[in-house]
Short mmCIF file of C-alpha atoms in Angstrom, two decimals:
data_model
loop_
_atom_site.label_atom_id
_atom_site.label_comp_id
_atom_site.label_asym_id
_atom_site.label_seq_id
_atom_site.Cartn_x
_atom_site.Cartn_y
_atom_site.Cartn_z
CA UNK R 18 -14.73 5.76 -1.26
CA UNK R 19 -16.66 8.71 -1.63
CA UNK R 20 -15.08 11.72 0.17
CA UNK R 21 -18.62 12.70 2.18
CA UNK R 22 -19.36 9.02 3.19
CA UNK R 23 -19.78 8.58 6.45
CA UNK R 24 -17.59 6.01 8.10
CA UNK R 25 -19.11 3.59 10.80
CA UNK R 26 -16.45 3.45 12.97
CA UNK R 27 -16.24 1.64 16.16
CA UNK R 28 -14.43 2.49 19.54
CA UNK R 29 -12.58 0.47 21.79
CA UNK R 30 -11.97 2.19 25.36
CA UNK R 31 -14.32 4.00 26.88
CA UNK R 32 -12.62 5.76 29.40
CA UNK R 33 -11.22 9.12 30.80
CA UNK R 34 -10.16 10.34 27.37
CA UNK R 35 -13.29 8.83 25.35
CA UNK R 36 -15.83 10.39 27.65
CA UNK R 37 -13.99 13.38 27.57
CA UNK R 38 -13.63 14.59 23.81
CA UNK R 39 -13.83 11.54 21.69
CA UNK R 40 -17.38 10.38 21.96
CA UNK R 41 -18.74 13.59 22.09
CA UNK R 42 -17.05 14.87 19.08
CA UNK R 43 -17.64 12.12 16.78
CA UNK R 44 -21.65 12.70 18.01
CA UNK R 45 -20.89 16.63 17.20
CA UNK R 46 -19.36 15.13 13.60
CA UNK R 47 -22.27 13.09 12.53
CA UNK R 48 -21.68 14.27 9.08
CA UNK R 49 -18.24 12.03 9.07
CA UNK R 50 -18.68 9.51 11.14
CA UNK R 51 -21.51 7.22 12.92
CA UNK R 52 -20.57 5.58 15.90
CA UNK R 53 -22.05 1.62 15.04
CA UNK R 54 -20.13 -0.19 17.64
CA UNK R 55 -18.76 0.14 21.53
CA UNK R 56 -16.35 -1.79 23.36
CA UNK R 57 -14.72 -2.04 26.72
CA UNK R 58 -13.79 -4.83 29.52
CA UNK R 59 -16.27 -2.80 31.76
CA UNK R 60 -19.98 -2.92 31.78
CA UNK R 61 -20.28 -0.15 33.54
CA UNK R 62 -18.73 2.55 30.91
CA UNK R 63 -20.80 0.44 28.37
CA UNK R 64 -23.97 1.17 29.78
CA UNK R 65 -22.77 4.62 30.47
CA UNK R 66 -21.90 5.58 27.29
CA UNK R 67 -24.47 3.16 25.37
CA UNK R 68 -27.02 6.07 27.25
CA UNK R 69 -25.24 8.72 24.47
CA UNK R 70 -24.69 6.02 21.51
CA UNK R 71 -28.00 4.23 21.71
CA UNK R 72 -27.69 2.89 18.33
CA UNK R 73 -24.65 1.33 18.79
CA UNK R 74 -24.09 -2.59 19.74
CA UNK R 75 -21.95 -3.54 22.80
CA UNK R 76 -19.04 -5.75 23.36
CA UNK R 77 -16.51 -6.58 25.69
CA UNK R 78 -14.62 -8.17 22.96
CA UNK R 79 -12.25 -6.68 20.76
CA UNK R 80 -12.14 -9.26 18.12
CA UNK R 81 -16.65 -8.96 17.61
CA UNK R 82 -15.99 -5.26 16.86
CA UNK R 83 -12.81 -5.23 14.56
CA UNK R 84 -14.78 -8.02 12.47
CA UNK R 85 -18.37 -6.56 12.11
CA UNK R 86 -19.09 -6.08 8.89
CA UNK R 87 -20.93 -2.78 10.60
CA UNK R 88 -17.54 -1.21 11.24
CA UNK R 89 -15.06 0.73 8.20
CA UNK R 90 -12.57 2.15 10.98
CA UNK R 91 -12.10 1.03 14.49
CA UNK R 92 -11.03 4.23 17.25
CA UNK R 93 -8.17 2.63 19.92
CA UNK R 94 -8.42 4.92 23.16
CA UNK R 95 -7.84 1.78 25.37
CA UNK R 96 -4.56 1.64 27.83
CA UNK R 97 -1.55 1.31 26.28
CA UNK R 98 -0.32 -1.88 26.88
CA UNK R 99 -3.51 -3.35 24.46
CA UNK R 100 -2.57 -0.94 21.89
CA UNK R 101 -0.63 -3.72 19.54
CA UNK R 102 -3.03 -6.72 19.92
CA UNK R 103 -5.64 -4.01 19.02
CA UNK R 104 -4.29 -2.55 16.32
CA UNK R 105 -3.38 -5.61 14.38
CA UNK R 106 -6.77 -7.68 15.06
CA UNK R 107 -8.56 -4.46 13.33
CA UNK R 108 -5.68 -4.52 10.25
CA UNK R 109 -6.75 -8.44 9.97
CA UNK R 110 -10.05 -7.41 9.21
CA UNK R 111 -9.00 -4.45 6.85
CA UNK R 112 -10.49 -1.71 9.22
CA UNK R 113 -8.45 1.97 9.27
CA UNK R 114 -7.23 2.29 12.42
CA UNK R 115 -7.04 5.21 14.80
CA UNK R 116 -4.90 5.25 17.18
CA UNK R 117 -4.05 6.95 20.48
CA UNK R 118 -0.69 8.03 21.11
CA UNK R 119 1.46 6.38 21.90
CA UNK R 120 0.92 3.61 19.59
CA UNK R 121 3.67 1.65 21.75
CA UNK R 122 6.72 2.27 23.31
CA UNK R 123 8.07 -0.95 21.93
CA UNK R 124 9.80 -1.68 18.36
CA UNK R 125 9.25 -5.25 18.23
CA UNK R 126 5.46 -4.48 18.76
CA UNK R 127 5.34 -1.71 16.05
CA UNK R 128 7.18 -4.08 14.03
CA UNK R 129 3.91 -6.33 14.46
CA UNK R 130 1.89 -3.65 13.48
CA UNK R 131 3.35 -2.40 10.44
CA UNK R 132 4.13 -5.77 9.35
CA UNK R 133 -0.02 -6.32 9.62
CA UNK R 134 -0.66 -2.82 8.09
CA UNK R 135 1.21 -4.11 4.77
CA UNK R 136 -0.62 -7.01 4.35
CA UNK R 137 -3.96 -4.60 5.32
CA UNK R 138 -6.22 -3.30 3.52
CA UNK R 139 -6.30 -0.77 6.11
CA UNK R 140 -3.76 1.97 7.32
CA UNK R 141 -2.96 3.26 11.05
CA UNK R 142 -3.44 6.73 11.57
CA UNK R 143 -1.40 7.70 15.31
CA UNK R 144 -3.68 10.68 17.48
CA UNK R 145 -0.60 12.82 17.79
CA UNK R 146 -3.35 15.60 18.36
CA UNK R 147 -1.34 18.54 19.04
CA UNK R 148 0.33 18.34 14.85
CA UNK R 149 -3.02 19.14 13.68
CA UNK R 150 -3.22 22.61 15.56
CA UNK R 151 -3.91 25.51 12.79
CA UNK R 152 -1.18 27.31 15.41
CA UNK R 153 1.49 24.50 14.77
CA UNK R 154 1.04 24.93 11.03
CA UNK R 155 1.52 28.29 11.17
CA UNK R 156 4.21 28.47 13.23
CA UNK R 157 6.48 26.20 10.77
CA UNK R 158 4.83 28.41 7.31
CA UNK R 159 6.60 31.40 9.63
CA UNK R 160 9.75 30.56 10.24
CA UNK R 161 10.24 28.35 6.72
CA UNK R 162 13.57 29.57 4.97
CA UNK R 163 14.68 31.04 8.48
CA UNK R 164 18.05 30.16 10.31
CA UNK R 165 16.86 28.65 13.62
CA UNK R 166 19.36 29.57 16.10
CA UNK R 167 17.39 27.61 19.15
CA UNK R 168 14.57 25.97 20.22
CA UNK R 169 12.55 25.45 23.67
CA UNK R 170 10.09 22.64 24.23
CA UNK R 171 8.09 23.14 27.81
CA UNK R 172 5.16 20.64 28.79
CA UNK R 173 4.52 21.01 32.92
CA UNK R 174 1.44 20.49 33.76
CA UNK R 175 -0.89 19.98 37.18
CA UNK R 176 -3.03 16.64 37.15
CA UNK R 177 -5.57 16.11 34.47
CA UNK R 178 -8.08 15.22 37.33
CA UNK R 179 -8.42 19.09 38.31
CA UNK R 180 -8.87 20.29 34.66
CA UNK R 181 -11.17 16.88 33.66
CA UNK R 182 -13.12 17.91 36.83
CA UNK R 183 -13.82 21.34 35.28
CA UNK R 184 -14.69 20.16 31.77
CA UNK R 185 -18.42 19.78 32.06
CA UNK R 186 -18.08 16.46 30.65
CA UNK R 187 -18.57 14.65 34.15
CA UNK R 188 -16.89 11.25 33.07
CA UNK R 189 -17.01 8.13 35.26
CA UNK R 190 -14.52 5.82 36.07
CA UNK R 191 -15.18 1.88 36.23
CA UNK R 192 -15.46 -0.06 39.66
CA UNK R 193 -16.20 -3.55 37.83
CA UNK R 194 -13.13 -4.40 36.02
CA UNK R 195 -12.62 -8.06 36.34
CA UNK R 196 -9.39 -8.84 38.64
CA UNK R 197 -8.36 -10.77 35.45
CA UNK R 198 -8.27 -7.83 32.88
CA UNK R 199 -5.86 -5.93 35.40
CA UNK R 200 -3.98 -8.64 36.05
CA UNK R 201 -3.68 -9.09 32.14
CA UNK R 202 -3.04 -5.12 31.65
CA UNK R 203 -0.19 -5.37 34.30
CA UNK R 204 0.99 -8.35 33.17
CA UNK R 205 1.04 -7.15 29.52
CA UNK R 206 2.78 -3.47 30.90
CA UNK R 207 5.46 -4.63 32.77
CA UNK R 208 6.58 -7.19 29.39
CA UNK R 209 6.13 -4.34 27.59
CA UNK R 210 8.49 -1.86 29.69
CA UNK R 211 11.14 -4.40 30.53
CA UNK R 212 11.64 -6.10 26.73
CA UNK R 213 11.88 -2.02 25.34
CA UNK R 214 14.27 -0.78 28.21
CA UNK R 215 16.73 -3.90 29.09
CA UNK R 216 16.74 -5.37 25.11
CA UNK R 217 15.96 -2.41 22.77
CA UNK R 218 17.16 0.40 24.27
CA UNK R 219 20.21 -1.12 26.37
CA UNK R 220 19.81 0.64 30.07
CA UNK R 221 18.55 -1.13 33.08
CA UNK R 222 14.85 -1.35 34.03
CA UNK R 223 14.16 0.39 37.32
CA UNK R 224 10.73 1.90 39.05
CA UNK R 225 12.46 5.53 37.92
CA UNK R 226 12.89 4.30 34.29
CA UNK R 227 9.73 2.76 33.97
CA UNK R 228 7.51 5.40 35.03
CA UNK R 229 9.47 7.71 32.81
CA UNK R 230 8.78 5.50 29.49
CA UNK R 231 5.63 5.82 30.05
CA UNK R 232 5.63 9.05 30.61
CA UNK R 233 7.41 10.11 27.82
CA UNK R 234 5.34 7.46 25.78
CA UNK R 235 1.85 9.70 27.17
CA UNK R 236 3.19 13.44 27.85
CA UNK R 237 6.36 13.49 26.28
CA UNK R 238 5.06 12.38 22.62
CA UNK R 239 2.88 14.98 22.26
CA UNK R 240 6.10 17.83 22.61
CA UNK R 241 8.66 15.44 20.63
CA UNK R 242 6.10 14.88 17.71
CA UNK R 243 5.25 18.16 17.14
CA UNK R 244 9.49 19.41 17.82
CA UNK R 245 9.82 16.44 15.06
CA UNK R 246 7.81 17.84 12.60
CA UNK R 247 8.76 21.58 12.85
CA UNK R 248 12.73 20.81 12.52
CA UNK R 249 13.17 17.32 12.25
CA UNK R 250 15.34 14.60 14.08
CA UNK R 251 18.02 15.90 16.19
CA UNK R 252 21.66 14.38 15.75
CA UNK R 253 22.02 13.35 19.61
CA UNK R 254 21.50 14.14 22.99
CA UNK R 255 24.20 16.54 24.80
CA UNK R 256 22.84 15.38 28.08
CA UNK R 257 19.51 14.55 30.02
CA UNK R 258 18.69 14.81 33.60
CA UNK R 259 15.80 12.52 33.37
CA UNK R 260 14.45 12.50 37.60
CA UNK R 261 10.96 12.89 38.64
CA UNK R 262 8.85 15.51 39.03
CA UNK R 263 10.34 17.50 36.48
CA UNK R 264 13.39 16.35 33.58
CA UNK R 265 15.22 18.09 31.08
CA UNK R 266 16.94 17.16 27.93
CA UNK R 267 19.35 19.14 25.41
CA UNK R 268 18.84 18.28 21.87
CA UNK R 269 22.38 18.54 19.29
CA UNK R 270 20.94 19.25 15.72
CA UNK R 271 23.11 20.58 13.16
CA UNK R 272 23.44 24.70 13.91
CA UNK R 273 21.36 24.71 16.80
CA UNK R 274 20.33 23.30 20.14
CA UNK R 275 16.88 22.48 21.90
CA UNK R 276 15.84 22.39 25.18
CA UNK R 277 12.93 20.28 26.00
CA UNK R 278 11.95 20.31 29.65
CA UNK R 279 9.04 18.41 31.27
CA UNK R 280 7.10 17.20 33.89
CA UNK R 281 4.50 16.72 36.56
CA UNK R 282 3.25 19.12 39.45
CA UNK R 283 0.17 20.35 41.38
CA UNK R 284 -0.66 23.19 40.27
CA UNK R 285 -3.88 24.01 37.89
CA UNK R 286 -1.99 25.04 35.15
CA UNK R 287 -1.29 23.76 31.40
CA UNK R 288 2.14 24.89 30.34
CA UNK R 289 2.68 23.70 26.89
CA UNK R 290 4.55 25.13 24.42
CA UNK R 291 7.11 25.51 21.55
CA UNK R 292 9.28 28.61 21.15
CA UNK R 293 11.37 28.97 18.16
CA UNK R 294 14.38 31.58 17.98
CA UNK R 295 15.78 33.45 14.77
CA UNK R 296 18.22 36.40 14.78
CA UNK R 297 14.56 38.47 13.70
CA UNK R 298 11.83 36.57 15.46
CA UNK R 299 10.80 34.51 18.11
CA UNK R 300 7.41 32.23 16.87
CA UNK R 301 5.72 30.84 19.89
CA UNK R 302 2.81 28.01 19.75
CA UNK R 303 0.99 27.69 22.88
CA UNK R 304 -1.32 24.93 23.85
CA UNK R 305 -3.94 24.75 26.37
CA UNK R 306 -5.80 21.53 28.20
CA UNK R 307 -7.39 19.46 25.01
CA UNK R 308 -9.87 18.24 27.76
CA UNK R 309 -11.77 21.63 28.11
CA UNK R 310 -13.03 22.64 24.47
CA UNK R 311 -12.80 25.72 22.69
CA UNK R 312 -9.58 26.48 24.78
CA UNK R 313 -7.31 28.20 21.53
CA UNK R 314 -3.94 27.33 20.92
CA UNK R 315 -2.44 30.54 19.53
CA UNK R 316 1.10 31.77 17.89
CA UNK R 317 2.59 34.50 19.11
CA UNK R 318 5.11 36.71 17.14
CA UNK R 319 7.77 38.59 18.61
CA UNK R 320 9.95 40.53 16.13
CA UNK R 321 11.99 43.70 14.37
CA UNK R 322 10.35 46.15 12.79
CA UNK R 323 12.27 47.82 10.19
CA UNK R 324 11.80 51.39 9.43
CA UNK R 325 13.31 54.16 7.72
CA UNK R 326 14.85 55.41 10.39
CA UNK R 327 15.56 53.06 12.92
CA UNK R 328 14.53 49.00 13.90
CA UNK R 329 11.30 48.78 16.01
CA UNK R 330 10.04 46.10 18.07
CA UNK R 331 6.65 44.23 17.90
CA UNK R 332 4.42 41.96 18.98
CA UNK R 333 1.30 39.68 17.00
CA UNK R 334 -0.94 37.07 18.68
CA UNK R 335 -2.46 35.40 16.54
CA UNK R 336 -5.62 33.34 16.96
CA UNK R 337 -6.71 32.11 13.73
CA UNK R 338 -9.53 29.46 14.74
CA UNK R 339 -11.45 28.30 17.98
CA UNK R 340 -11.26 24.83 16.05
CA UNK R 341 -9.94 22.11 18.56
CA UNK R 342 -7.05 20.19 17.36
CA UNK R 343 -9.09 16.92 17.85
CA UNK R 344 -11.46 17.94 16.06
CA UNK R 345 -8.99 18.58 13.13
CA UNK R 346 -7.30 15.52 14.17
CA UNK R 347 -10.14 13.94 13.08
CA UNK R 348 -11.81 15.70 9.93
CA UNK R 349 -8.18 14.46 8.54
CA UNK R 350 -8.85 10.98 9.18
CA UNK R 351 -11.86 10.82 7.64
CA UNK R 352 -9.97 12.17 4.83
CA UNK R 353 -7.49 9.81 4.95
CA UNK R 354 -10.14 6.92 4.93
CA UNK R 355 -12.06 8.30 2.36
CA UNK R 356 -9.58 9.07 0.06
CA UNK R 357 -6.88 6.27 0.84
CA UNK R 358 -4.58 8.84 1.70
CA UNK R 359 -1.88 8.19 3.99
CA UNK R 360 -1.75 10.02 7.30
CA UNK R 361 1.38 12.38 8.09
CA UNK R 362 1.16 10.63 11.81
CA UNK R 363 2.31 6.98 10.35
CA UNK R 364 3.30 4.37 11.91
CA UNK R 365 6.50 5.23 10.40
CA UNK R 366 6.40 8.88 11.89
CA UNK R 367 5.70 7.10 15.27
CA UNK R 368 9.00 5.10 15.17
CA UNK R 369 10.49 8.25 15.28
CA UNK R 370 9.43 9.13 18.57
CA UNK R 371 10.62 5.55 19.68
CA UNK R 372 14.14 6.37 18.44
CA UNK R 373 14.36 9.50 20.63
CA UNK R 374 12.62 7.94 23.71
CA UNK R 375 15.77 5.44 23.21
CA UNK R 376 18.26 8.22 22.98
CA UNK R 377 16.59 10.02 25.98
CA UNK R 378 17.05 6.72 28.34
CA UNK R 379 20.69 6.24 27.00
CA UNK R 380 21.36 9.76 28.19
CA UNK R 381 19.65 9.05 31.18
CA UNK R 382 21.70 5.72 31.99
CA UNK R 383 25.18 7.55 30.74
CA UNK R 384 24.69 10.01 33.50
CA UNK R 385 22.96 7.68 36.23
CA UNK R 386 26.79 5.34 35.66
CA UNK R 387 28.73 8.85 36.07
CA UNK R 388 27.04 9.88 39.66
CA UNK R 389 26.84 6.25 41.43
#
């Protein structure tokens, strides 16, 4: 496939996130993509959005769009729990799939999709959005060769609703979804959250632990991806104090130690960020909401100065691009469909994350037996 085709691609979820950034981006990259089909249980969002995507057909069903013959890649922004289903019925029909994270908090359901991705002619590319910041990149190119000697993960952030609100994209939320197609979400969540915590992971299913799988499943990925592909896995966790509003987990890797600390509160603020600690630098990536555009995410530099005379101190900020990281996110998938490429965000790379939300709720349980 030629590298400048444009792929038809079709999108399934037309909600918060896809009236947000998603639909209006792949309108902004018309060179890349053309958006051929919609899809989405309400008929509400469909109308709303058809309004934008005249051109494109309509469907409540999954299954029409991943089998058009109109449609080379098929966008999944629908809730979680639909995910799988969604990703294998568009592998059955050979589409390239992208994915929001997470793909699934579940191992037997990845295990579905990789198992249809082999037999595929099409590959699953996983939105981990905040890996494809210039910022990240540069961070890692900085410290390569360096002895880490620690490492600080921070996500705590106020509700999307005030930032959304401010975002200029004025998205609506549905008020016709069938009783049916809640039920079924629900229905398909709570299987979802009890088979991972009681049979894969070992530790008991509770309110508590549910709300934190999925919450390290739709916050928490974002940090643990990006921590992932800066130093790798870590060899275990020294302890976890995993409570709502706010938790906090210490990472063992070989030399070193890494605090990742997260969480939930009221405030209008986006506090995202990596910091990375050498004996001669300290490299800092920090984010800002996705949901506003044009917001940078910069690296900041913090280190000695060596001189003739004496050691000095300084201080670089660097903002190299006011290019989203969705909208990188995305230029690299059409490479990766146009080119056969496979994506660095792999299903494969995604089981990663699944192996540390596992040894985050172990933690969690070792500590919740110790205090009873």
């Amino acid at each position: 496939m030629s590298s400048n085709k444009i792929i038809r691609i079709g999108v399934i979820g037309l909600g918060e996130i896809a009236q947000v950034n998603h639909i209006n981006l792949l309108l902004n990259l018309c060179d890349y993509f053309q958006m051929t089909y919609l899809c989405d249980v309400s008929s509400e969002l469909l109308t709303l959005v058809s309004r934008k995507v005249p051109s494109a057909k309509t469907t409540k069903s999954a299954k029409e769009l991943c089998s058009s013959p109109d449609v080379d890649a098929v966008l999944i922004c629908s809730a979680t729990p639909f995910h799988p289903d969604q990703c294998v019925l568009a592998l059955q029909h050979d589409k390239w799939v992208l994915v929001e994270k997470p793909i699934t908090v579940c191992y037997r359901d990845l295990d579905r999709i990789v198992a249809a991705e082999n037999a595929s002619k099409g590959k699953v590319f996983v939105g981990y959005q905040r890996r494809y910041a210039e910022a990240l990149l540069d961070a890692i190119a900085e410290v390569k060769g360096e002895k880490i000697d620690y490492m600080r993960v921070r996500d705590i952030i106020g509700p999307n609703s005030h930032l959304v609100a401010q975002s200029g994209t004025f998205p609506k939320k549905a008020t016709d979804v069938a009783k049916d197609d809640i039920d079924e979400m629900q229905r398909k969540d709570f299987e979802i959250t009890t088979h991972t915590l009681e049979k894969e992971f070992q530790v008991s299913y509770s309110e508590e632990n549910s709300k934190l799988l999925s919450l390290l499943g739709g916050l928490g990925s974002h940090d643990l991806s990006a921590m992932r592909e800066i130093i790798g896995m870590p060899d275990r966790v020294l302890g976890a104090s995993m409570h709502l509003p706010i938790w906090t987990v210490l990472f063992q890797y070989p030399s070193f130690s890494v605090t990742y600390e997260s969480g939930l509160n009221d405030l209008h603020l986006f506090d995202a960020g990596i910091e990375i600690f050498t004996q001669d630098k300290i490299v800092k990536v920090q984010y800002d909401t996705p949901y506003i555009k044009g917001l940078p995410v910069t690296m900041s530099v913090k280190e000695k100065v060596k001189g003739l005379k004496s050691n000095g101190f300084q201080e670089r900020v660097v903002r190299k691009t006011y290019e989203d990281p969705y909208t990188l996110e995305f230029l690299d998938f059409h490479r990766c469909v146009t080119t056969g490429a496979t994506p660095k965000t792999s299903t494969g790379d995604a089981r990663q994350d699944l192996d540390l939300f596992k040894m985050i709720m172990q933690a969690k349980e070792r500590d919740d037996l110790r205090t009873k």
